[in-house]
JSON list of C-alpha atoms in Angstrom, two decimals:
[
{"chain": "A", "resi": 120, "resn": "UNK", "atom": "CA", "xyz": [0.00, 0.00, 0.00]},
{"chain": "A", "resi": 121, "resn": "UNK", "atom": "CA", "xyz": [1.46, 3.35, -0.97]},
{"chain": "A", "resi": 122, "resn": "UNK", "atom": "CA", "xyz": [2.13, 5.77, 1.86]},
{"chain": "A", "resi": 123, "resn": "UNK", "atom": "CA", "xyz": [-0.43, 8.56, 2.15]},
{"chain": "A", "resi": 124, "resn": "UNK", "atom": "CA", "xyz": [0.35, 12.09, 3.22]},
{"chain": "A", "resi": 125, "resn": "UNK", "atom": "CA", "xyz": [-1.13, 14.43, 5.80]},
{"chain": "A", "resi": 126, "resn": "UNK", "atom": "CA", "xyz": [-2.01, 14.35, 9.50]},
{"chain": "A", "resi": 127, "resn": "UNK", "atom": "CA", "xyz": [-4.92, 15.29, 11.73]},
{"chain": "A", "resi": 128, "resn": "UNK", "atom": "CA", "xyz": [-4.48, 16.33, 15.34]},
{"chain": "A", "resi": 129, "resn": "UNK", "atom": "CA", "xyz": [-6.84, 13.65, 16.70]},
{"chain": "A", "resi": 130, "resn": "UNK", "atom": "CA", "xyz": [-4.84, 10.82, 15.19]},
{"chain": "A", "resi": 131, "resn": "UNK", "atom": "CA", "xyz": [-6.60, 10.48, 11.85]},
{"chain": "A", "resi": 132, "resn": "UNK", "atom": "CA", "xyz": [-3.31, 11.27, 10.12]},
{"chain": "A", "resi": 133, "resn": "UNK", "atom": "CA", "xyz": [-1.28, 8.91, 12.25]},
{"chain": "A", "resi": 134, "resn": "UNK", "atom": "CA", "xyz": [-1.78, 5.99, 9.91]},
{"chain": "A", "resi": 135, "resn": "UNK", "atom": "CA", "xyz": [1.73, 6.51, 8.57]},
{"chain": "A", "resi": 136, "resn": "UNK", "atom": "CA", "xyz": [3.48, 6.43, 11.95]},
{"chain": "A", "resi": 137, "resn": "UNK", "atom": "CA", "xyz": [4.26, 2.69, 12.00]},
{"chain": "A", "resi": 138, "resn": "UNK", "atom": "CA", "xyz": [7.99, 2.00, 12.24]},
{"chain": "A", "resi": 139, "resn": "UNK", "atom": "CA", "xyz": [10.08, -1.10, 11.74]},
{"chain": "A", "resi": 140, "resn": "UNK", "atom": "CA", "xyz": [10.57, -1.47, 15.49]},
{"chain": "A", "resi": 141, "resn": "UNK", "atom": "CA", "xyz": [6.88, -1.32, 16.38]},
{"chain": "A", "resi": 142, "resn": "UNK", "atom": "CA", "xyz": [5.40, -4.40, 18.00]},
{"chain": "A", "resi": 143, "resn": "UNK", "atom": "CA", "xyz": [1.98, -5.89, 18.57]},
{"chain": "A", "resi": 144, "resn": "UNK", "atom": "CA", "xyz": [1.13, -4.83, 22.13]},
{"chain": "A", "resi": 145, "resn": "UNK", "atom": "CA", "xyz": [-2.01, -6.94, 22.48]},
{"chain": "A", "resi": 146, "resn": "UNK", "atom": "CA", "xyz": [-0.21, -9.65, 24.46]},
{"chain": "A", "resi": 147, "resn": "UNK", "atom": "CA", "xyz": [0.40, -7.46, 27.54]},
{"chain": "A", "resi": 148, "resn": "UNK", "atom": "CA", "xyz": [-2.67, -5.25, 27.08]},
{"chain": "A", "resi": 149, "resn": "UNK", "atom": "CA", "xyz": [-5.71, -4.87, 29.37]},
{"chain": "A", "resi": 150, "resn": "UNK", "atom": "CA", "xyz": [-8.52, -7.38, 28.98]},
{"chain": "A", "resi": 151, "resn": "UNK", "atom": "CA", "xyz": [-10.93, -5.00, 27.17]},
{"chain": "A", "resi": 152, "resn": "UNK", "atom": "CA", "xyz": [-8.33, -4.31, 24.47]},
{"chain": "A", "resi": 153, "resn": "UNK", "atom": "CA", "xyz": [-7.48, -8.00, 24.07]},
{"chain": "A", "resi": 154, "resn": "UNK", "atom": "CA", "xyz": [-11.18, -8.82, 23.73]},
{"chain": "A", "resi": 155, "resn": "UNK", "atom": "CA", "xyz": [-11.63, -6.07, 21.13]},
{"chain": "A", "resi": 156, "resn": "UNK", "atom": "CA", "xyz": [-8.66, -7.35, 19.14]},
{"chain": "A", "resi": 157, "resn": "UNK", "atom": "CA", "xyz": [-9.89, -10.95, 19.33]},
{"chain": "A", "resi": 158, "resn": "UNK", "atom": "CA", "xyz": [-13.22, -9.85, 17.86]},
{"chain": "A", "resi": 159, "resn": "UNK", "atom": "CA", "xyz": [-11.42, -8.17, 14.95]},
{"chain": "A", "resi": 160, "resn": "UNK", "atom": "CA", "xyz": [-9.40, -11.31, 14.28]},
{"chain": "A", "resi": 161, "resn": "UNK", "atom": "CA", "xyz": [-12.49, -13.55, 14.36]},
{"chain": "A", "resi": 162, "resn": "UNK", "atom": "CA", "xyz": [-14.71, -11.41, 12.11]},
{"chain": "A", "resi": 163, "resn": "UNK", "atom": "CA", "xyz": [-15.95, -13.01, 8.87]},
{"chain": "A", "resi": 164, "resn": "UNK", "atom": "CA", "xyz": [-16.06, -10.65, 5.91]},
{"chain": "A", "resi": 165, "resn": "UNK", "atom": "CA", "xyz": [-17.19, -10.73, 2.28]},
{"chain": "A", "resi": 166, "resn": "UNK", "atom": "CA", "xyz": [-14.73, -12.69, 0.10]},
{"chain": "A", "resi": 167, "resn": "UNK", "atom": "CA", "xyz": [-13.78, -9.77, -2.17]},
{"chain": "A", "resi": 168, "resn": "UNK", "atom": "CA", "xyz": [-12.08, -8.02, 0.75]},
{"chain": "A", "resi": 169, "resn": "UNK", "atom": "CA", "xyz": [-8.70, -9.41, 1.79]},
{"chain": "A", "resi": 170, "resn": "UNK", "atom": "CA", "xyz": [-7.72, -8.39, 5.33]},
{"chain": "A", "resi": 171, "resn": "UNK", "atom": "CA", "xyz": [-4.49, -9.00, 7.17]},
{"chain": "A", "resi": 172, "resn": "UNK", "atom": "CA", "xyz": [-2.77, -7.59, 10.29]},
{"chain": "A", "resi": 173, "resn": "UNK", "atom": "CA", "xyz": [-0.13, -4.93, 9.85]},
{"chain": "A", "resi": 174, "resn": "UNK", "atom": "CA", "xyz": [2.14, -2.88, 12.10]},
{"chain": "A", "resi": 175, "resn": "UNK", "atom": "CA", "xyz": [0.22, -0.44, 14.24]},
{"chain": "A", "resi": 176, "resn": "UNK", "atom": "CA", "xyz": [1.46, 3.07, 15.06]},
{"chain": "A", "resi": 177, "resn": "UNK", "atom": "CA", "xyz": [2.61, 3.15, 18.69]},
{"chain": "A", "resi": 178, "resn": "UNK", "atom": "CA", "xyz": [2.78, 6.89, 19.30]},
{"chain": "A", "resi": 179, "resn": "UNK", "atom": "CA", "xyz": [-0.96, 7.56, 19.24]},
{"chain": "A", "resi": 180, "resn": "UNK", "atom": "CA", "xyz": [-2.04, 5.47, 22.25]},
{"chain": "A", "resi": 181, "resn": "UNK", "atom": "CA", "xyz": [-0.61, 3.03, 24.82]},
{"chain": "A", "resi": 182, "resn": "UNK", "atom": "CA", "xyz": [-2.12, 0.11, 22.88]},
{"chain": "A", "resi": 183, "resn": "UNK", "atom": "CA", "xyz": [-2.86, -0.23, 19.17]},
{"chain": "A", "resi": 184, "resn": "UNK", "atom": "CA", "xyz": [-3.79, -2.90, 16.64]},
{"chain": "A", "resi": 185, "resn": "UNK", "atom": "CA", "xyz": [-3.99, -2.43, 12.88]},
{"chain": "A", "resi": 186, "resn": "UNK", "atom": "CA", "xyz": [-5.47, -4.18, 9.85]},
{"chain": "A", "resi": 187, "resn": "UNK", "atom": "CA", "xyz": [-4.83, -3.60, 6.17]},
{"chain": "A", "resi": 188, "resn": "UNK", "atom": "CA", "xyz": [-7.41, -4.46, 3.52]},
{"chain": "A", "resi": 189, "resn": "UNK", "atom": "CA", "xyz": [-7.64, -4.67, -0.25]},
{"chain": "A", "resi": 190, "resn": "UNK", "atom": "CA", "xyz": [-10.80, -4.97, -2.34]},
{"chain": "A", "resi": 191, "resn": "UNK", "atom": "CA", "xyz": [-10.05, -7.57, -5.00]},
{"chain": "A", "resi": 192, "resn": "UNK", "atom": "CA", "xyz": [-11.83, -8.47, -8.22]},
{"chain": "A", "resi": 193, "resn": "UNK", "atom": "CA", "xyz": [-9.98, -11.37, -9.84]},
{"chain": "A", "resi": 194, "resn": "UNK", "atom": "CA", "xyz": [-6.41, -10.17, -10.18]},
{"chain": "A", "resi": 195, "resn": "UNK", "atom": "CA", "xyz": [-7.33, -6.49, -9.86]},
{"chain": "A", "resi": 196, "resn": "UNK", "atom": "CA", "xyz": [-7.16, -4.26, -6.78]},
{"chain": "A", "resi": 197, "resn": "UNK", "atom": "CA", "xyz": [-10.09, -1.83, -6.72]},
{"chain": "A", "resi": 198, "resn": "UNK", "atom": "CA", "xyz": [-9.47, -0.06, -3.39]},
{"chain": "A", "resi": 199, "resn": "UNK", "atom": "CA", "xyz": [-7.38, -0.38, -0.27]},
{"chain": "A", "resi": 200, "resn": "UNK", "atom": "CA", "xyz": [-7.38, 0.85, 3.30]},
{"chain": "A", "resi": 201, "resn": "UNK", "atom": "CA", "xyz": [-6.12, 0.56, 6.82]},
{"chain": "A", "resi": 202, "resn": "UNK", "atom": "CA", "xyz": [-8.05, 0.40, 10.10]},
{"chain": "A", "resi": 203, "resn": "UNK", "atom": "CA", "xyz": [-6.36, 1.04, 13.45]},
{"chain": "A", "resi": 204, "resn": "UNK", "atom": "CA", "xyz": [-7.82, 0.34, 16.88]},
{"chain": "A", "resi": 205, "resn": "UNK", "atom": "CA", "xyz": [-6.39, 2.59, 19.60]},
{"chain": "A", "resi": 206, "resn": "UNK", "atom": "CA", "xyz": [-6.84, 2.08, 23.35]},
{"chain": "A", "resi": 207, "resn": "UNK", "atom": "CA", "xyz": [-5.96, 4.24, 26.33]},
{"chain": "A", "resi": 208, "resn": "UNK", "atom": "CA", "xyz": [-7.14, 2.60, 29.59]},
{"chain": "A", "resi": 209, "resn": "UNK", "atom": "CA", "xyz": [-7.18, 6.02, 31.29]},
{"chain": "A", "resi": 210, "resn": "UNK", "atom": "CA", "xyz": [-9.40, 7.50, 28.60]},
{"chain": "A", "resi": 211, "resn": "UNK", "atom": "CA", "xyz": [-8.64, 10.35, 26.23]},
{"chain": "A", "resi": 212, "resn": "UNK", "atom": "CA", "xyz": [-10.21, 13.80, 26.43]},
{"chain": "A", "resi": 213, "resn": "UNK", "atom": "CA", "xyz": [-10.38, 14.25, 22.64]},
{"chain": "A", "resi": 214, "resn": "UNK", "atom": "CA", "xyz": [-11.88, 10.80, 22.13]},
{"chain": "A", "resi": 215, "resn": "UNK", "atom": "CA", "xyz": [-14.33, 10.99, 25.04]},
{"chain": "A", "resi": 216, "resn": "UNK", "atom": "CA", "xyz": [-13.70, 7.33, 25.62]},
{"chain": "A", "resi": 217, "resn": "UNK", "atom": "CA", "xyz": [-11.02, 4.68, 26.02]},
{"chain": "A", "resi": 218, "resn": "UNK", "atom": "CA", "xyz": [-11.09, 3.44, 22.42]},
{"chain": "A", "resi": 219, "resn": "UNK", "atom": "CA", "xyz": [-10.69, 5.12, 19.05]},
{"chain": "A", "resi": 220, "resn": "UNK", "atom": "CA", "xyz": [-10.90, 3.77, 15.50]},
{"chain": "A", "resi": 221, "resn": "UNK", "atom": "CA", "xyz": [-8.79, 5.45, 12.82]},
{"chain": "A", "resi": 222, "resn": "UNK", "atom": "CA", "xyz": [-9.06, 4.70, 9.11]},
{"chain": "A", "resi": 223, "resn": "UNK", "atom": "CA", "xyz": [-7.60, 5.47, 5.72]},
{"chain": "A", "resi": 224, "resn": "UNK", "atom": "CA", "xyz": [-9.46, 4.36, 2.56]},
{"chain": "A", "resi": 225, "resn": "UNK", "atom": "CA", "xyz": [-8.34, 4.98, -1.04]},
{"chain": "A", "resi": 226, "resn": "UNK", "atom": "CA", "xyz": [-9.57, 4.17, -4.54]},
{"chain": "A", "resi": 227, "resn": "UNK", "atom": "CA", "xyz": [-8.97, 5.25, -8.13]},
{"chain": "A", "resi": 228, "resn": "UNK", "atom": "CA", "xyz": [-11.74, 7.22, -9.85]},
{"chain": "A", "resi": 229, "resn": "UNK", "atom": "CA", "xyz": [-12.82, 8.16, -13.32]},
{"chain": "A", "resi": 230, "resn": "UNK", "atom": "CA", "xyz": [-11.78, 11.83, -13.83]},
{"chain": "A", "resi": 231, "resn": "UNK", "atom": "CA", "xyz": [-15.40, 12.86, -14.41]},
{"chain": "A", "resi": 232, "resn": "UNK", "atom": "CA", "xyz": [-16.40, 11.30, -11.09]},
{"chain": "A", "resi": 233, "resn": "UNK", "atom": "CA", "xyz": [-13.61, 13.14, -9.29]},
{"chain": "A", "resi": 234, "resn": "UNK", "atom": "CA", "xyz": [-14.92, 16.42, -10.76]},
{"chain": "A", "resi": 235, "resn": "UNK", "atom": "CA", "xyz": [-18.32, 16.01, -9.08]},
{"chain": "A", "resi": 236, "resn": "UNK", "atom": "CA", "xyz": [-18.54, 18.85, -6.52]},
{"chain": "A", "resi": 237, "resn": "UNK", "atom": "CA", "xyz": [-20.68, 16.71, -4.19]},
{"chain": "A", "resi": 238, "resn": "UNK", "atom": "CA", "xyz": [-18.26, 13.78, -4.11]},
{"chain": "A", "resi": 239, "resn": "UNK", "atom": "CA", "xyz": [-16.60, 14.63, -0.75]},
{"chain": "A", "resi": 240, "resn": "UNK", "atom": "CA", "xyz": [-19.96, 14.95, 1.03]},
{"chain": "A", "resi": 241, "resn": "UNK", "atom": "CA", "xyz": [-21.18, 11.72, -0.54]},
{"chain": "A", "resi": 242, "resn": "UNK", "atom": "CA", "xyz": [-18.07, 9.80, 0.50]},
{"chain": "A", "resi": 243, "resn": "UNK", "atom": "CA", "xyz": [-18.32, 11.06, 4.07]},
{"chain": "A", "resi": 244, "resn": "UNK", "atom": "CA", "xyz": [-21.99, 10.02, 4.17]},
{"chain": "A", "resi": 245, "resn": "UNK", "atom": "CA", "xyz": [-20.94, 6.52, 3.12]},
{"chain": "A", "resi": 246, "resn": "UNK", "atom": "CA", "xyz": [-18.87, 6.21, 6.29]},
{"chain": "A", "resi": 247, "resn": "UNK", "atom": "CA", "xyz": [-21.55, 7.51, 8.64]},
{"chain": "A", "resi": 248, "resn": "UNK", "atom": "CA", "xyz": [-24.23, 5.59, 6.75]},
{"chain": "A", "resi": 249, "resn": "UNK", "atom": "CA", "xyz": [-22.29, 2.31, 6.98]},
{"chain": "A", "resi": 250, "resn": "UNK", "atom": "CA", "xyz": [-22.09, 2.69, 10.77]},
{"chain": "A", "resi": 251, "resn": "UNK", "atom": "CA", "xyz": [-25.76, 3.61, 11.08]},
{"chain": "A", "resi": 252, "resn": "UNK", "atom": "CA", "xyz": [-26.88, 0.75, 8.82]},
{"chain": "A", "resi": 253, "resn": "UNK", "atom": "CA", "xyz": [-25.32, -1.72, 11.25]},
{"chain": "A", "resi": 254, "resn": "UNK", "atom": "CA", "xyz": [-26.80, 0.01, 14.30]},
{"chain": "A", "resi": 255, "resn": "UNK", "atom": "CA", "xyz": [-23.41, 1.14, 15.60]},
{"chain": "A", "resi": 256, "resn": "UNK", "atom": "CA", "xyz": [-23.22, 4.18, 17.85]},
{"chain": "A", "resi": 257, "resn": "UNK", "atom": "CA", "xyz": [-20.11, 6.33, 17.77]},
{"chain": "A", "resi": 258, "resn": "UNK", "atom": "CA", "xyz": [-18.93, 9.66, 19.10]},
{"chain": "A", "resi": 259, "resn": "UNK", "atom": "CA", "xyz": [-16.62, 12.49, 18.11]},
{"chain": "A", "resi": 260, "resn": "UNK", "atom": "CA", "xyz": [-16.36, 11.59, 14.38]},
{"chain": "A", "resi": 261, "resn": "UNK", "atom": "CA", "xyz": [-13.87, 13.62, 12.39]},
{"chain": "A", "resi": 262, "resn": "UNK", "atom": "CA", "xyz": [-11.97, 13.31, 9.15]},
{"chain": "A", "resi": 263, "resn": "UNK", "atom": "CA", "xyz": [-11.20, 14.51, 5.66]},
{"chain": "A", "resi": 264, "resn": "UNK", "atom": "CA", "xyz": [-12.13, 13.50, 2.12]},
{"chain": "A", "resi": 265, "resn": "UNK", "atom": "CA", "xyz": [-9.45, 14.35, -0.42]},
{"chain": "A", "resi": 266, "resn": "UNK", "atom": "CA", "xyz": [-9.51, 13.98, -4.18]},
{"chain": "A", "resi": 267, "resn": "UNK", "atom": "CA", "xyz": [-6.37, 14.28, -6.24]},
{"chain": "A", "resi": 268, "resn": "UNK", "atom": "CA", "xyz": [-5.63, 14.19, -9.96]},
{"chain": "A", "resi": 269, "resn": "UNK", "atom": "CA", "xyz": [-2.48, 13.31, -11.89]},
{"chain": "A", "resi": 270, "resn": "UNK", "atom": "CA", "xyz": [-1.61, 14.33, -15.45]},
{"chain": "A", "resi": 271, "resn": "UNK", "atom": "CA", "xyz": [1.37, 12.80, -17.21]},
{"chain": "A", "resi": 272, "resn": "UNK", "atom": "CA", "xyz": [3.90, 14.47, -19.49]},
{"chain": "A", "resi": 273, "resn": "UNK", "atom": "CA", "xyz": [7.06, 13.73, -21.46]},
{"chain": "A", "resi": 274, "resn": "UNK", "atom": "CA", "xyz": [7.95, 10.05, -21.34]},
{"chain": "A", "resi": 275, "resn": "UNK", "atom": "CA", "xyz": [4.74, 9.33, -19.41]},
{"chain": "A", "resi": 276, "resn": "UNK", "atom": "CA", "xyz": [2.44, 11.28, -21.74]},
{"chain": "A", "resi": 277, "resn": "UNK", "atom": "CA", "xyz": [0.74, 8.13, -23.03]},
{"chain": "A", "resi": 278, "resn": "UNK", "atom": "CA", "xyz": [-0.77, 7.43, -19.63]},
{"chain": "A", "resi": 279, "resn": "UNK", "atom": "CA", "xyz": [-4.35, 8.65, -19.20]},
{"chain": "A", "resi": 280, "resn": "UNK", "atom": "CA", "xyz": [-5.09, 11.14, -16.42]},
{"chain": "A", "resi": 281, "resn": "UNK", "atom": "CA", "xyz": [-5.66, 9.46, -13.05]},
{"chain": "A", "resi": 282, "resn": "UNK", "atom": "CA", "xyz": [-7.81, 10.55, -10.13]},
{"chain": "A", "resi": 283, "resn": "UNK", "atom": "CA", "xyz": [-7.96, 9.21, -6.57]},
{"chain": "A", "resi": 284, "resn": "UNK", "atom": "CA", "xyz": [-10.30, 9.60, -3.62]},
{"chain": "A", "resi": 285, "resn": "UNK", "atom": "CA", "xyz": [-8.93, 9.31, -0.10]},
{"chain": "A", "resi": 286, "resn": "UNK", "atom": "CA", "xyz": [-10.96, 9.15, 3.10]},
{"chain": "A", "resi": 287, "resn": "UNK", "atom": "CA", "xyz": [-9.26, 9.68, 6.45]},
{"chain": "A", "resi": 288, "resn": "UNK", "atom": "CA", "xyz": [-11.47, 9.45, 9.51]},
{"chain": "A", "resi": 289, "resn": "UNK", "atom": "CA", "xyz": [-11.62, 8.56, 13.17]},
{"chain": "A", "resi": 290, "resn": "UNK", "atom": "CA", "xyz": [-14.43, 7.94, 15.62]},
{"chain": "A", "resi": 291, "resn": "UNK", "atom": "CA", "xyz": [-15.04, 6.68, 19.15]},
{"chain": "A", "resi": 292, "resn": "UNK", "atom": "CA", "xyz": [-16.99, 3.39, 19.28]},
{"chain": "A", "resi": 293, "resn": "UNK", "atom": "CA", "xyz": [-19.53, 2.95, 22.05]},
{"chain": "A", "resi": 294, "resn": "UNK", "atom": "CA", "xyz": [-18.25, 0.60, 24.75]},
{"chain": "A", "resi": 295, "resn": "UNK", "atom": "CA", "xyz": [-20.40, -2.37, 25.73]},
{"chain": "A", "resi": 296, "resn": "UNK", "atom": "CA", "xyz": [-20.21, -4.93, 28.50]},
{"chain": "A", "resi": 297, "resn": "UNK", "atom": "CA", "xyz": [-16.86, -4.92, 30.26]},
{"chain": "A", "resi": 298, "resn": "UNK", "atom": "CA", "xyz": [-15.91, -1.73, 28.47]},
{"chain": "A", "resi": 299, "resn": "UNK", "atom": "CA", "xyz": [-15.46, -3.59, 25.15]},
{"chain": "A", "resi": 300, "resn": "UNK", "atom": "CA", "xyz": [-16.74, -1.99, 21.91]},
{"chain": "A", "resi": 301, "resn": "UNK", "atom": "CA", "xyz": [-18.29, -4.04, 19.11]},
{"chain": "A", "resi": 302, "resn": "UNK", "atom": "CA", "xyz": [-15.14, -4.00, 17.01]},
{"chain": "A", "resi": 303, "resn": "UNK", "atom": "CA", "xyz": [-16.35, -6.80, 14.73]},
{"chain": "A", "resi": 304, "resn": "UNK", "atom": "CA", "xyz": [-19.38, -4.70, 13.83]},
{"chain": "A", "resi": 305, "resn": "UNK", "atom": "CA", "xyz": [-17.24, -1.64, 13.18]},
{"chain": "A", "resi": 306, "resn": "UNK", "atom": "CA", "xyz": [-14.92, -3.71, 11.00]},
{"chain": "A", "resi": 307, "resn": "UNK", "atom": "CA", "xyz": [-17.89, -4.96, 8.99]},
{"chain": "A", "resi": 308, "resn": "UNK", "atom": "CA", "xyz": [-19.15, -1.39, 8.54]},
{"chain": "A", "resi": 309, "resn": "UNK", "atom": "CA", "xyz": [-15.67, -0.30, 7.46]},
{"chain": "A", "resi": 310, "resn": "UNK", "atom": "CA", "xyz": [-15.64, -3.09, 4.88]},
{"chain": "A", "resi": 311, "resn": "UNK", "atom": "CA", "xyz": [-19.03, -1.87, 3.66]},
{"chain": "A", "resi": 312, "resn": "UNK", "atom": "CA", "xyz": [-17.38, 1.52, 3.09]},
{"chain": "A", "resi": 313, "resn": "UNK", "atom": "CA", "xyz": [-14.48, -0.10, 1.24]},
{"chain": "A", "resi": 314, "resn": "UNK", "atom": "CA", "xyz": [-16.90, -2.01, -0.98]},
{"chain": "A", "resi": 315, "resn": "UNK", "atom": "CA", "xyz": [-18.86, 1.15, -1.81]},
{"chain": "A", "resi": 316, "resn": "UNK", "atom": "CA", "xyz": [-15.72, 3.10, -2.69]},
{"chain": "A", "resi": 317, "resn": "UNK", "atom": "CA", "xyz": [-14.53, 0.18, -4.84]},
{"chain": "A", "resi": 318, "resn": "UNK", "atom": "CA", "xyz": [-17.81, 0.08, -6.76]},
{"chain": "A", "resi": 319, "resn": "UNK", "atom": "CA", "xyz": [-18.83, -3.43, -5.66]},
{"chain": "A", "resi": 320, "resn": "UNK", "atom": "CA", "xyz": [-22.52, -4.34, -5.77]},
{"chain": "A", "resi": 321, "resn": "UNK", "atom": "CA", "xyz": [-24.39, -4.51, -2.44]},
{"chain": "A", "resi": 322, "resn": "UNK", "atom": "CA", "xyz": [-23.57, -7.56, -0.36]},
{"chain": "A", "resi": 323, "resn": "UNK", "atom": "CA", "xyz": [-27.17, -8.62, 0.28]},
{"chain": "A", "resi": 324, "resn": "UNK", "atom": "CA", "xyz": [-30.81, -8.04, -0.74]},
{"chain": "A", "resi": 325, "resn": "UNK", "atom": "CA", "xyz": [-31.30, -5.60, 2.12]},
{"chain": "A", "resi": 326, "resn": "UNK", "atom": "CA", "xyz": [-28.58, -3.32, 0.77]},
{"chain": "A", "resi": 327, "resn": "UNK", "atom": "CA", "xyz": [-30.16, -2.67, -2.62]},
{"chain": "A", "resi": 328, "resn": "UNK", "atom": "CA", "xyz": [-30.61, 1.05, -1.87]},
{"chain": "A", "resi": 329, "resn": "UNK", "atom": "CA", "xyz": [-26.88, 1.60, -1.41]},
{"chain": "A", "resi": 330, "resn": "UNK", "atom": "CA", "xyz": [-25.34, 3.70, -4.17]},
{"chain": "A", "resi": 331, "resn": "UNK", "atom": "CA", "xyz": [-21.74, 2.83, -5.00]},
{"chain": "A", "resi": 332, "resn": "UNK", "atom": "CA", "xyz": [-19.13, 4.39, -7.22]},
{"chain": "A", "resi": 333, "resn": "UNK", "atom": "CA", "xyz": [-19.24, 2.93, -10.73]},
{"chain": "A", "resi": 334, "resn": "UNK", "atom": "CA", "xyz": [-16.48, 0.56, -11.76]},
{"chain": "A", "resi": 335, "resn": "UNK", "atom": "CA", "xyz": [-13.37, 2.57, -12.46]},
{"chain": "A", "resi": 336, "resn": "UNK", "atom": "CA", "xyz": [-11.52, 2.35, -15.77]},
{"chain": "A", "resi": 337, "resn": "UNK", "atom": "CA", "xyz": [-8.48, 0.11, -15.68]},
{"chain": "A", "resi": 338, "resn": "UNK", "atom": "CA", "xyz": [-8.23, -0.95, -12.01]},
{"chain": "A", "resi": 339, "resn": "UNK", "atom": "CA", "xyz": [-4.73, -1.69, -10.81]},
{"chain": "A", "resi": 340, "resn": "UNK", "atom": "CA", "xyz": [-3.44, -5.20, -11.55]},
{"chain": "A", "resi": 341, "resn": "UNK", "atom": "CA", "xyz": [-2.01, -7.11, -8.64]}
]
């Protein structure tokens, strides 16, 4: 996954803080964090989304766990993203809770789609709508939606213009019994967002009203 740029003060931009020396801290973590991580590891997701653990940034919270995901169609990658679970047993004033979820989602777009002035608002509504559709309560949501375009010149002039959408966001999941949030549910909602950005059809009959981005031209080969 290519490194993305930019930072937000609440940790949304901290997705790029993972270093070679970082370690998985779940082994010596408090029970609520271990339970939240176990739920992430046990979640069953739609087959087009490949998820695997990755290094988590350690400077944002005492405990962190991260997943990386790619939306796959055959041998083509349609979108990718990273989801980080942060935990501070003492709580965090900015989070208003002991847990925080931080995400980065990216996908290639048709240039005409990227030119739509309502695209940022629509993409942000996909995140909040995915959480609401699964009945997940969250607090203090924040983030950015960025669209970027590339035009090629000289020796690269034969390449068509390329556009990309990037969603960076963070939110505080509601804690349940034992102070443990429904991380499996939040992961499923995040995968719903990934699928929408990638242009996949709805996962089930009940999702027929979901509007997704159309299939992009020439998705990236794996």
